[in-house]
Amino acid sequence: MAQLVEEKNTFHQELRQSVRSVCQKFPDAYWRELDANHAYPEEFVHALTKAGFLAALIPEEYGGSGLGITEASIILEEVNRSGGNAGACHAQMYTMGTLLRHGSKEQKEKYLPKIADGTLRLQAFGVTEPNTGTDTTKLKTVAVKKGDKYIVNGQKVFISRTEYSDLMILLVRTTPLEQVEKKTQGISVLLVDLNEAVGNGLTIKPIKTMMNHATTELFIENLEVPVENLIGEEGKGFSYILDGMNAERILIAAECIGDGRWFIERAANYAKDRVVFNRPIGQNQGIQFPIARSHINLEAADLMRFQAAALFDSGKSCGAEANMSKLLAADASWEAANACLQTHGGFGFAEEYDVERKFRETRLYQVAPISTNLILSYVAEHVLKLPRSY
């Protein structure tokens, strides 16, 4: 057992170094320029794809590495720790899981090898809507079966990377809410070919946000999707999406941990080098303590991330752990971001130091993919058995 643990630890260290080697080719200036121009990191995504990292979770039989969530989380952590932003491509990791776990043999054989080698990108996840938000069971996008096609109408918002994806997982209601026994029934998952859909029932409108996240709004009017693109059984899509959300929570937690490590390293290095009143500012406890506390909280969040990932990889229930890891990591990274900005003082607001860019990016994870308040509600209800609050 000890030998297996040692081998795994060695592999993880090698994996980290391999990711760092790719990330070193894309320094701060690369991300800074993209941020200024609201541009997509095409070259970076291509490099990660070529190195096989984005196919980590795809089984070897389909051209992937067949690794677990633990290894996938390490990959994304290292991207953010390097100063990059894994949000440009992280959805391929967990979105692909819906196809992998619930798609037909034909669908997997058709799409997974091409997703693995980068011929196709599956990075768009069409769930959130303007008027329903996290109340997913009340989504308004509907799909009506007519012959060998579904006719889809509706609207989605805050759907990231749609402009840079070939395929999109789309959540729709195929049976009206008033006709089902449980509100989670009657929801289905469609795999949309974006290259065919755009201009033929699908309109994409970019949304500019405080960080460079390639976010869009989708307008769907009489979009035709072949029935063969239904993933799994009609009406059971809600459970398929939930199945992938635990993976999403764990991977986002890992990105937050990567951000946190970046902030702490930058803050500590600056505090050692910056001299005021003939002494490094890091000698002052007022500077030391916030950085040290951020480090402690980040290490604790990291343990929960690995616990959640281990449960997920072993096929065990991990809903509570996945949610808690995301909350702890998001809080820790935000705390580290504030400590880093405060340590840098005025220079923290200067673009050339990259603190303000990463500050904006990590703030997102207090809200997405699920807000901290909803995680607290989940834990209160499902772990502590308190009455449902909504």
mmCIF file of C-alpha atoms in Angstrom:
data_model
loop_
_atom_site.group_PDB
_atom_site.id
_atom_site.type_symbol
_atom_site.label_atom_id
_atom_site.label_comp_id
_atom_site.label_asym_id
_atom_site.label_seq_id
_atom_site.Cartn_x
_atom_site.Cartn_y
_atom_site.Cartn_z
ATOM 1 C CA MET A 1 0.000 0.000 0.000
ATOM 2 C CA ALA A 2 2.786 2.410 0.951
ATOM 3 C CA GLN A 3 4.485 1.732 -2.373
ATOM 4 C CA LEU A 4 1.286 2.476 -4.291
ATOM 5 C CA VAL A 5 0.852 5.761 -2.428
ATOM 6 C CA GLU A 6 4.454 6.708 -3.150
ATOM 7 C CA GLU A 7 4.057 5.873 -6.843
ATOM 8 C CA LYS A 8 0.887 7.968 -7.015
ATOM 9 C CA ASN A 9 2.574 10.901 -5.306
ATOM 10 C CA THR A 10 5.490 10.645 -7.725
ATOM 11 C CA PHE A 11 3.115 10.574 -10.683
ATOM 12 C CA HIS A 12 1.277 13.631 -9.384
ATOM 13 C CA GLN A 13 4.538 15.550 -9.018
ATOM 14 C CA GLU A 14 5.523 14.594 -12.564
ATOM 15 C CA LEU A 15 2.082 15.642 -13.786
ATOM 16 C CA ARG A 16 2.433 19.021 -12.083
ATOM 17 C CA GLN A 17 5.827 19.566 -13.652
ATOM 18 C CA SER A 18 4.535 18.633 -17.090
ATOM 19 C CA VAL A 19 1.687 21.151 -16.834
ATOM 20 C CA ARG A 20 4.087 23.811 -15.577
ATOM 21 C CA SER A 21 6.345 23.195 -18.566
ATOM 22 C CA VAL A 22 3.488 24.024 -20.930
ATOM 23 C CA CYS A 23 2.354 27.025 -18.858
ATOM 24 C CA GLN A 24 5.866 28.515 -18.782
ATOM 25 C CA LYS A 25 5.521 29.193 -22.497
ATOM 26 C CA PHE A 26 2.607 31.520 -21.713
ATOM 27 C CA PRO A 27 3.907 34.156 -19.265
ATOM 28 C CA ASP A 28 1.985 36.929 -17.503
ATOM 29 C CA ALA A 29 2.300 39.231 -20.510
ATOM 30 C CA TYR A 30 0.389 36.730 -22.657
ATOM 31 C CA TRP A 31 -2.598 36.667 -20.288
ATOM 32 C CA ARG A 32 -2.403 40.417 -19.698
ATOM 33 C CA GLU A 33 -2.734 41.145 -23.405
ATOM 34 C CA LEU A 34 -5.631 38.734 -23.789
ATOM 35 C CA ASP A 35 -7.398 40.360 -20.871
ATOM 36 C CA ALA A 36 -6.931 43.840 -22.327
ATOM 37 C CA ASN A 37 -8.397 42.739 -25.654
ATOM 38 C CA HIS A 38 -11.078 40.378 -24.288
ATOM 39 C CA ALA A 39 -9.493 37.717 -26.478
ATOM 40 C CA TYR A 40 -9.600 33.929 -26.249
ATOM 41 C CA PRO A 41 -6.346 32.036 -25.436
ATOM 42 C CA GLU A 42 -6.419 29.986 -28.611
ATOM 43 C CA GLU A 43 -2.694 29.162 -28.586
ATOM 44 C CA PHE A 44 -2.775 28.101 -24.934
ATOM 45 C CA VAL A 45 -5.798 25.830 -25.381
ATOM 46 C CA HIS A 46 -4.130 24.278 -28.423
ATOM 47 C CA ALA A 47 -0.961 23.634 -26.407
ATOM 48 C CA LEU A 48 -2.896 21.968 -23.575
ATOM 49 C CA THR A 49 -4.804 19.874 -26.090
ATOM 50 C CA LYS A 50 -1.636 18.825 -27.909
ATOM 51 C CA ALA A 51 -0.067 17.792 -24.601
ATOM 52 C CA GLY A 52 -3.121 15.637 -23.883
ATOM 53 C CA PHE A 53 -4.159 17.419 -20.703
ATOM 54 C CA LEU A 54 -7.693 18.284 -21.820
ATOM 55 C CA ALA A 55 -8.312 14.609 -22.603
ATOM 56 C CA ALA A 56 -7.285 13.517 -19.115
ATOM 57 C CA LEU A 57 -10.714 12.154 -18.179
ATOM 58 C CA ILE A 58 -11.459 10.503 -21.520
ATOM 59 C CA PRO A 59 -10.833 6.719 -21.413
ATOM 60 C CA GLU A 60 -7.835 5.388 -23.307
ATOM 61 C CA GLU A 61 -10.090 3.462 -25.699
ATOM 62 C CA TYR A 62 -11.318 6.821 -27.004
ATOM 63 C CA GLY A 63 -7.898 8.444 -27.225
ATOM 64 C CA GLY A 64 -7.695 9.980 -23.760
ATOM 65 C CA SER A 65 -5.529 9.325 -20.709
ATOM 66 C CA GLY A 66 -8.163 7.610 -18.590
ATOM 67 C CA LEU A 67 -7.208 9.539 -15.470
ATOM 68 C CA GLY A 68 -9.417 10.513 -12.551
ATOM 69 C CA ILE A 69 -10.867 13.730 -11.206
ATOM 70 C CA THR A 70 -7.899 13.928 -8.832
ATOM 71 C CA GLU A 71 -5.466 14.206 -11.735
ATOM 72 C CA ALA A 72 -7.754 16.513 -13.709
ATOM 73 C CA SER A 73 -7.950 18.819 -10.701
ATOM 74 C CA ILE A 74 -4.153 18.917 -10.458
ATOM 75 C CA ILE A 75 -3.937 19.958 -14.105
ATOM 76 C CA LEU A 76 -6.349 22.860 -13.671
ATOM 77 C CA GLU A 77 -4.787 23.894 -10.364
ATOM 78 C CA GLU A 78 -1.378 24.219 -12.003
ATOM 79 C CA VAL A 79 -2.784 26.321 -14.852
ATOM 80 C CA ASN A 80 -4.145 28.883 -12.401
ATOM 81 C CA ARG A 81 -1.092 28.672 -10.167
ATOM 82 C CA SER A 82 1.046 29.580 -13.173
ATOM 83 C CA GLY A 83 -0.859 32.845 -13.570
ATOM 84 C CA GLY A 84 -3.163 31.583 -16.314
ATOM 85 C CA ASN A 85 -6.898 31.019 -16.322
ATOM 86 C CA ALA A 86 -8.147 27.455 -16.766
ATOM 87 C CA GLY A 87 -11.678 28.799 -17.204
ATOM 88 C CA ALA A 88 -10.896 29.085 -20.900
ATOM 89 C CA CYS A 89 -11.075 25.329 -21.272
ATOM 90 C CA HIS A 90 -12.089 23.680 -17.980
ATOM 91 C CA ALA A 91 -15.629 22.888 -19.147
ATOM 92 C CA GLN A 92 -14.309 20.276 -21.562
ATOM 93 C CA MET A 93 -13.285 18.244 -18.521
ATOM 94 C CA TYR A 94 -16.663 18.049 -16.773
ATOM 95 C CA THR A 95 -19.019 18.691 -19.701
ATOM 96 C CA MET A 96 -17.544 15.756 -21.572
ATOM 97 C CA GLY A 97 -18.539 13.582 -18.593
ATOM 98 C CA THR A 98 -22.226 13.869 -19.473
ATOM 99 C CA LEU A 99 -21.508 12.315 -22.855
ATOM 100 C CA LEU A 100 -19.110 9.748 -21.389
ATOM 101 C CA ARG A 101 -21.406 8.539 -18.612
ATOM 102 C CA HIS A 102 -24.773 8.756 -20.351
ATOM 103 C CA GLY A 103 -24.173 8.826 -24.093
ATOM 104 C CA SER A 104 -24.802 5.870 -26.361
ATOM 105 C CA LYS A 105 -21.987 3.688 -27.645
ATOM 106 C CA GLU A 106 -22.408 5.278 -31.068
ATOM 107 C CA GLN A 107 -22.267 8.814 -29.659
ATOM 108 C CA LYS A 108 -19.123 8.083 -27.670
ATOM 109 C CA GLU A 109 -17.386 6.480 -30.617
ATOM 110 C CA LYS A 110 -18.377 9.381 -32.859
ATOM 111 C CA TYR A 111 -17.389 12.271 -30.610
ATOM 112 C CA LEU A 112 -14.964 11.312 -27.838
ATOM 113 C CA PRO A 113 -11.902 10.533 -30.019
ATOM 114 C CA LYS A 114 -12.305 13.883 -31.784
ATOM 115 C CA ILE A 115 -12.756 15.713 -28.488
ATOM 116 C CA ALA A 116 -9.633 13.972 -27.197
ATOM 117 C CA ASP A 117 -7.417 15.021 -30.105
ATOM 118 C CA GLY A 118 -8.862 18.522 -30.347
ATOM 119 C CA THR A 119 -10.622 18.063 -33.674
ATOM 120 C CA LEU A 120 -13.827 18.952 -31.841
ATOM 121 C CA ARG A 121 -14.252 21.131 -28.771
ATOM 122 C CA LEU A 122 -17.013 20.462 -26.269
ATOM 123 C CA GLN A 123 -16.703 23.451 -23.949
ATOM 124 C CA ALA A 124 -20.187 24.977 -23.835
ATOM 125 C CA PHE A 125 -22.747 24.020 -21.204
ATOM 126 C CA GLY A 126 -26.210 25.469 -21.898
ATOM 127 C CA VAL A 127 -28.099 25.397 -18.604
ATOM 128 C CA THR A 128 -28.577 28.849 -17.004
ATOM 129 C CA GLU A 129 -31.456 31.050 -18.136
ATOM 130 C CA PRO A 130 -32.301 34.729 -17.551
ATOM 131 C CA ASN A 131 -35.475 34.123 -15.563
ATOM 132 C CA THR A 132 -34.720 30.888 -13.729
ATOM 133 C CA GLY A 133 -31.062 31.050 -12.696
ATOM 134 C CA THR A 134 -30.299 28.213 -10.293
ATOM 135 C CA ASP A 135 -33.968 27.139 -10.218
ATOM 136 C CA THR A 136 -33.124 24.778 -13.045
ATOM 137 C CA THR A 137 -36.311 22.690 -12.964
ATOM 138 C CA LYS A 138 -38.290 25.747 -14.084
ATOM 139 C CA LEU A 139 -36.212 26.364 -17.187
ATOM 140 C CA LYS A 140 -38.151 27.813 -20.118
ATOM 141 C CA THR A 141 -36.195 26.385 -23.039
ATOM 142 C CA VAL A 142 -38.386 23.700 -24.583
ATOM 143 C CA ALA A 143 -37.792 20.996 -27.165
ATOM 144 C CA VAL A 144 -40.689 19.427 -29.047
ATOM 145 C CA LYS A 145 -40.115 16.206 -30.979
ATOM 146 C CA LYS A 146 -41.292 16.320 -34.576
ATOM 147 C CA GLY A 147 -40.384 13.255 -36.565
ATOM 148 C CA ASP A 148 -36.637 12.672 -36.383
ATOM 149 C CA LYS A 149 -35.877 16.107 -34.925
ATOM 150 C CA TYR A 150 -36.401 18.215 -31.840
ATOM 151 C CA ILE A 151 -37.550 21.790 -32.400
ATOM 152 C CA VAL A 152 -35.980 23.929 -29.687
ATOM 153 C CA ASN A 153 -37.025 27.396 -28.527
ATOM 154 C CA GLY A 154 -35.758 29.419 -25.590
ATOM 155 C CA GLN A 155 -32.970 31.535 -24.205
ATOM 156 C CA LYS A 156 -29.798 30.914 -22.199
ATOM 157 C CA VAL A 157 -27.479 33.349 -20.452
ATOM 158 C CA PHE A 158 -23.933 33.308 -19.050
ATOM 159 C CA ILE A 159 -23.026 30.387 -21.276
ATOM 160 C CA SER A 160 -19.260 30.573 -21.598
ATOM 161 C CA ARG A 161 -17.045 29.645 -24.564
ATOM 162 C CA THR A 162 -19.951 29.081 -26.973
ATOM 163 C CA GLU A 163 -18.094 31.023 -29.646
ATOM 164 C CA TYR A 164 -15.077 28.737 -29.248
ATOM 165 C CA SER A 165 -16.838 25.377 -29.126
ATOM 166 C CA ASP A 166 -17.970 22.971 -31.802
ATOM 167 C CA LEU A 167 -20.451 21.190 -29.558
ATOM 168 C CA MET A 168 -22.697 22.247 -26.687
ATOM 169 C CA ILE A 169 -24.517 20.290 -24.006
ATOM 170 C CA LEU A 170 -27.996 21.851 -23.916
ATOM 171 C CA LEU A 171 -30.541 21.317 -21.155
ATOM 172 C CA VAL A 172 -34.159 21.562 -22.319
ATOM 173 C CA ARG A 173 -37.610 20.689 -21.089
ATOM 174 C CA THR A 174 -39.257 18.017 -23.243
ATOM 175 C CA THR A 175 -42.335 17.599 -21.042
ATOM 176 C CA PRO A 176 -44.127 20.639 -19.582
ATOM 177 C CA LEU A 177 -43.646 21.162 -15.855
ATOM 178 C CA GLU A 178 -47.376 20.891 -15.176
ATOM 179 C CA GLN A 179 -47.458 17.410 -16.755
ATOM 180 C CA VAL A 180 -44.827 15.705 -14.585
ATOM 181 C CA GLU A 181 -45.142 14.201 -11.088
ATOM 182 C CA LYS A 182 -41.785 15.558 -9.929
ATOM 183 C CA LYS A 183 -40.353 18.859 -11.105
ATOM 184 C CA THR A 184 -37.037 17.183 -11.923
ATOM 185 C CA GLN A 185 -38.754 14.993 -14.518
ATOM 186 C CA GLY A 186 -39.312 15.910 -18.158
ATOM 187 C CA ILE A 187 -35.910 17.556 -18.635
ATOM 188 C CA SER A 188 -33.581 16.267 -21.348
ATOM 189 C CA VAL A 189 -30.046 16.759 -22.601
ATOM 190 C CA LEU A 190 -29.264 17.463 -26.249
ATOM 191 C CA LEU A 191 -25.870 17.582 -27.904
ATOM 192 C CA VAL A 192 -25.908 20.575 -30.253
ATOM 193 C CA ASP A 193 -23.586 20.919 -33.235
ATOM 194 C CA LEU A 194 -22.793 24.618 -32.976
ATOM 195 C CA ASN A 195 -21.257 24.814 -36.427
ATOM 196 C CA GLU A 196 -24.631 23.889 -37.913
ATOM 197 C CA ALA A 197 -26.821 25.646 -35.348
ATOM 198 C CA VAL A 198 -25.393 29.183 -35.480
ATOM 199 C CA GLY A 199 -27.410 31.148 -38.022
ATOM 200 C CA ASN A 200 -29.964 28.345 -38.288
ATOM 201 C CA GLY A 201 -31.984 28.914 -35.145
ATOM 202 C CA LEU A 202 -29.194 29.850 -32.754
ATOM 203 C CA THR A 203 -27.901 33.379 -32.216
ATOM 204 C CA ILE A 204 -24.930 34.048 -29.939
ATOM 205 C CA LYS A 205 -24.509 37.426 -28.269
ATOM 206 C CA PRO A 206 -21.283 38.089 -26.301
ATOM 207 C CA ILE A 207 -21.584 39.535 -22.785
ATOM 208 C CA LYS A 208 -18.722 41.711 -21.590
ATOM 209 C CA THR A 209 -17.905 41.074 -17.953
ATOM 210 C CA MET A 210 -15.357 42.274 -15.386
ATOM 211 C CA MET A 211 -13.072 39.374 -16.322
ATOM 212 C CA ASN A 212 -12.140 37.825 -19.654
ATOM 213 C CA HIS A 213 -14.410 34.778 -19.602
ATOM 214 C CA ALA A 214 -15.873 34.542 -23.133
ATOM 215 C CA THR A 215 -19.429 34.599 -21.768
ATOM 216 C CA THR A 216 -22.467 34.762 -24.031
ATOM 217 C CA GLU A 217 -26.225 34.903 -24.216
ATOM 218 C CA LEU A 218 -28.037 32.460 -26.510
ATOM 219 C CA PHE A 219 -31.266 33.095 -28.402
ATOM 220 C CA ILE A 220 -32.860 29.896 -29.701
ATOM 221 C CA GLU A 221 -35.676 30.041 -32.221
ATOM 222 C CA ASN A 222 -36.932 26.915 -33.982
ATOM 223 C CA LEU A 223 -33.522 25.255 -33.750
ATOM 224 C CA GLU A 224 -33.581 21.750 -35.221
ATOM 225 C CA VAL A 225 -31.583 19.103 -33.352
ATOM 226 C CA PRO A 226 -31.552 15.486 -34.604
ATOM 227 C CA VAL A 227 -33.233 13.006 -32.257
ATOM 228 C CA GLU A 228 -30.042 10.948 -32.404
ATOM 229 C CA ASN A 229 -28.350 13.790 -30.484
ATOM 230 C CA LEU A 230 -30.434 13.106 -27.387
ATOM 231 C CA ILE A 231 -28.082 11.985 -24.615
ATOM 232 C CA GLY A 232 -29.495 9.154 -22.506
ATOM 233 C CA GLU A 233 -33.231 8.853 -22.031
ATOM 234 C CA GLU A 234 -35.719 11.611 -22.688
ATOM 235 C CA GLY A 235 -36.926 13.237 -19.482
ATOM 236 C CA LYS A 236 -34.019 12.102 -17.298
ATOM 237 C CA GLY A 237 -31.578 14.875 -18.136
ATOM 238 C CA PHE A 238 -31.716 16.597 -14.774
ATOM 239 C CA SER A 239 -30.036 13.655 -13.056
ATOM 240 C CA TYR A 240 -27.414 13.513 -15.825
ATOM 241 C CA ILE A 241 -26.507 17.142 -15.243
ATOM 242 C CA LEU A 242 -26.379 16.698 -11.472
ATOM 243 C CA ASP A 243 -24.030 13.786 -12.010
ATOM 244 C CA GLY A 244 -21.518 16.139 -13.613
ATOM 245 C CA MET A 245 -21.914 18.969 -11.125
ATOM 246 C CA ASN A 246 -19.896 17.246 -8.414
ATOM 247 C CA ALA A 247 -17.011 16.979 -10.864
ATOM 248 C CA GLU A 248 -17.437 20.638 -11.727
ATOM 249 C CA ARG A 249 -17.363 21.681 -8.068
ATOM 250 C CA ILE A 250 -14.143 19.736 -7.422
ATOM 251 C CA LEU A 251 -12.403 21.093 -10.518
ATOM 252 C CA ILE A 252 -13.401 24.675 -9.743
ATOM 253 C CA ALA A 253 -12.127 24.177 -6.189
ATOM 254 C CA ALA A 254 -8.779 23.126 -7.651
ATOM 255 C CA GLU A 255 -8.631 26.268 -9.797
ATOM 256 C CA CYS A 256 -9.323 28.392 -6.725
ATOM 257 C CA ILE A 257 -6.510 26.629 -4.903
ATOM 258 C CA GLY A 258 -4.231 27.372 -7.839
ATOM 259 C CA ASP A 259 -5.260 31.032 -7.684
ATOM 260 C CA GLY A 260 -4.693 31.084 -3.950
ATOM 261 C CA ARG A 261 -1.191 29.684 -4.274
ATOM 262 C CA TRP A 262 -0.396 32.302 -6.930
ATOM 263 C CA PHE A 263 -1.615 35.123 -4.674
ATOM 264 C CA ILE A 264 0.275 33.854 -1.632
ATOM 265 C CA GLU A 265 3.519 33.369 -3.551
ATOM 266 C CA ARG A 266 3.281 36.822 -5.119
ATOM 267 C CA ALA A 267 2.407 38.456 -1.805
ATOM 268 C CA ALA A 268 5.199 36.725 0.098
ATOM 269 C CA ASN A 269 7.813 37.511 -2.548
ATOM 270 C CA TYR A 270 6.772 41.153 -2.778
ATOM 271 C CA ALA A 271 6.724 41.481 1.030
ATOM 272 C CA LYS A 272 10.310 40.222 1.188
ATOM 273 C CA ASP A 273 11.544 42.532 -1.563
ATOM 274 C CA ARG A 274 9.627 45.741 -0.830
ATOM 275 C CA VAL A 275 11.590 47.949 1.592
ATOM 276 C CA VAL A 276 9.919 50.821 3.458
ATOM 277 C CA PHE A 277 11.476 52.641 6.440
ATOM 278 C CA ASN A 278 14.689 50.684 5.847
ATOM 279 C CA ARG A 279 13.083 47.269 6.395
ATOM 280 C CA PRO A 280 11.158 44.788 4.250
ATOM 281 C CA ILE A 281 7.421 45.201 4.758
ATOM 282 C CA GLY A 282 7.180 41.450 5.287
ATOM 283 C CA GLN A 283 8.879 41.937 8.628
ATOM 284 C CA ASN A 284 5.723 43.597 9.911
ATOM 285 C CA GLN A 285 3.114 41.316 11.476
ATOM 286 C CA GLY A 286 0.397 43.450 9.900
ATOM 287 C CA ILE A 287 1.653 42.158 6.540
ATOM 288 C CA GLN A 288 2.689 38.676 7.693
ATOM 289 C CA PHE A 289 -0.476 37.598 9.431
ATOM 290 C CA PRO A 290 -2.999 38.006 6.567
ATOM 291 C CA ILE A 291 -0.682 36.105 4.212
ATOM 292 C CA ALA A 292 -0.050 33.363 6.772
ATOM 293 C CA ARG A 293 -3.755 32.982 7.555
ATOM 294 C CA SER A 294 -4.550 32.787 3.845
ATOM 295 C CA HIS A 295 -1.977 30.041 3.464
ATOM 296 C CA ILE A 296 -3.435 28.073 6.390
ATOM 297 C CA ASN A 297 -6.992 28.306 5.065
ATOM 298 C CA LEU A 298 -5.864 27.362 1.579
ATOM 299 C CA GLU A 299 -4.096 24.246 2.863
ATOM 300 C CA ALA A 300 -7.279 23.197 4.681
ATOM 301 C CA ALA A 301 -9.345 23.711 1.513
ATOM 302 C CA ASP A 302 -6.816 21.659 -0.421
ATOM 303 C CA LEU A 303 -7.361 18.692 1.900
ATOM 304 C CA MET A 304 -11.110 18.837 1.318
ATOM 305 C CA ARG A 305 -10.527 19.042 -2.448
ATOM 306 C CA PHE A 306 -8.501 15.823 -2.404
ATOM 307 C CA GLN A 307 -11.009 14.103 -0.126
ATOM 308 C CA ALA A 308 -13.863 14.975 -2.485
ATOM 309 C CA ALA A 309 -11.838 13.893 -5.520
ATOM 310 C CA ALA A 310 -10.921 10.567 -3.907
ATOM 311 C CA LEU A 311 -14.582 9.841 -3.160
ATOM 312 C CA PHE A 312 -15.587 10.788 -6.709
ATOM 313 C CA ASP A 313 -12.896 8.608 -8.267
ATOM 314 C CA SER A 314 -13.922 5.624 -6.139
ATOM 315 C CA GLY A 315 -17.547 5.997 -7.222
ATOM 316 C CA LYS A 316 -18.781 6.951 -3.766
ATOM 317 C CA SER A 317 -21.244 9.671 -2.797
ATOM 318 C CA CYS A 318 -19.437 13.009 -2.622
ATOM 319 C CA GLY A 319 -22.096 15.704 -2.949
ATOM 320 C CA ALA A 320 -21.385 17.261 0.439
ATOM 321 C CA GLU A 321 -17.618 17.050 0.044
ATOM 322 C CA ALA A 322 -17.659 18.454 -3.491
ATOM 323 C CA ASN A 323 -19.777 21.402 -2.429
ATOM 324 C CA MET A 324 -17.756 22.061 0.716
ATOM 325 C CA SER A 325 -14.476 21.884 -1.199
ATOM 326 C CA LYS A 326 -15.730 24.482 -3.646
ATOM 327 C CA LEU A 327 -16.885 26.844 -0.888
ATOM 328 C CA LEU A 328 -13.701 26.484 1.169
ATOM 329 C CA ALA A 329 -11.427 26.917 -1.840
ATOM 330 C CA ALA A 330 -13.349 29.896 -3.223
ATOM 331 C CA ASP A 331 -13.268 31.602 0.185
ATOM 332 C CA ALA A 332 -9.571 30.844 0.638
ATOM 333 C CA SER A 333 -8.608 32.148 -2.796
ATOM 334 C CA TRP A 334 -10.641 35.333 -2.258
ATOM 335 C CA GLU A 335 -8.985 35.842 1.131
ATOM 336 C CA ALA A 336 -5.561 35.338 -0.469
ATOM 337 C CA ALA A 337 -6.481 37.758 -3.253
ATOM 338 C CA ASN A 338 -7.323 40.481 -0.753
ATOM 339 C CA ALA A 339 -4.126 39.844 1.220
ATOM 340 C CA CYS A 340 -2.064 39.993 -1.963
ATOM 341 C CA LEU A 341 -3.667 43.215 -3.168
ATOM 342 C CA GLN A 342 -3.253 44.847 0.231
ATOM 343 C CA THR A 343 0.383 43.755 0.402
ATOM 344 C CA HIS A 344 1.128 45.350 -2.958
ATOM 345 C CA GLY A 345 -0.613 48.584 -2.026
ATOM 346 C CA GLY A 346 -1.026 50.893 -4.992
ATOM 347 C CA PHE A 347 1.010 48.588 -7.226
ATOM 348 C CA GLY A 348 -1.663 45.932 -6.764
ATOM 349 C CA PHE A 349 -3.967 48.027 -8.927
ATOM 350 C CA ALA A 350 -1.396 48.368 -11.707
ATOM 351 C CA GLU A 351 -2.008 46.010 -14.635
ATOM 352 C CA GLU A 352 1.678 45.161 -15.032
ATOM 353 C CA TYR A 353 1.698 43.333 -11.682
ATOM 354 C CA ASP A 354 -1.227 41.068 -12.752
ATOM 355 C CA VAL A 355 -2.715 41.114 -9.251
ATOM 356 C CA GLU A 356 -5.792 43.061 -10.300
ATOM 357 C CA ARG A 357 -6.440 40.647 -13.192
ATOM 358 C CA LYS A 358 -6.244 37.557 -11.026
ATOM 359 C CA PHE A 359 -8.218 39.411 -8.329
ATOM 360 C CA ARG A 360 -11.111 39.873 -10.746
ATOM 361 C CA GLU A 361 -10.903 36.322 -12.024
ATOM 362 C CA THR A 362 -11.002 34.587 -8.642
ATOM 363 C CA ARG A 363 -13.898 36.772 -7.441
ATOM 364 C CA LEU A 364 -16.128 34.941 -9.900
ATOM 365 C CA TYR A 365 -16.065 31.763 -7.841
ATOM 366 C CA GLN A 366 -17.991 33.293 -4.973
ATOM 367 C CA VAL A 367 -20.883 33.296 -7.458
ATOM 368 C CA ALA A 368 -20.233 30.628 -10.080
ATOM 369 C CA PRO A 369 -20.834 27.852 -10.879
ATOM 370 C CA ILE A 370 -22.869 27.950 -7.680
ATOM 371 C CA SER A 371 -23.044 30.721 -5.106
ATOM 372 C CA THR A 372 -21.686 30.215 -1.614
ATOM 373 C CA ASN A 373 -25.166 30.791 -0.164
ATOM 374 C CA LEU A 374 -26.623 27.869 -2.115
ATOM 375 C CA ILE A 375 -23.818 25.621 -0.903
ATOM 376 C CA LEU A 376 -24.627 26.632 2.662
ATOM 377 C CA SER A 377 -28.290 25.824 1.990
ATOM 378 C CA TYR A 378 -27.301 22.430 0.579
ATOM 379 C CA VAL A 379 -25.177 21.538 3.601
ATOM 380 C CA ALA A 380 -27.848 22.785 6.019
ATOM 381 C CA GLU A 381 -30.539 20.646 4.390
ATOM 382 C CA HIS A 382 -28.702 17.512 3.235
ATOM 383 C CA VAL A 383 -25.976 17.199 5.851
ATOM 384 C CA LEU A 384 -27.442 18.830 8.956
ATOM 385 C CA LYS A 385 -31.041 17.783 8.105
ATOM 386 C CA LEU A 386 -32.436 21.272 8.690
ATOM 387 C CA PRO A 387 -35.701 22.306 6.988
ATOM 388 C CA ARG A 388 -35.363 23.286 3.339
ATOM 389 C CA SER A 389 -35.023 27.070 3.125
ATOM 390 C CA TYR A 390 -36.283 27.594 -0.422
#
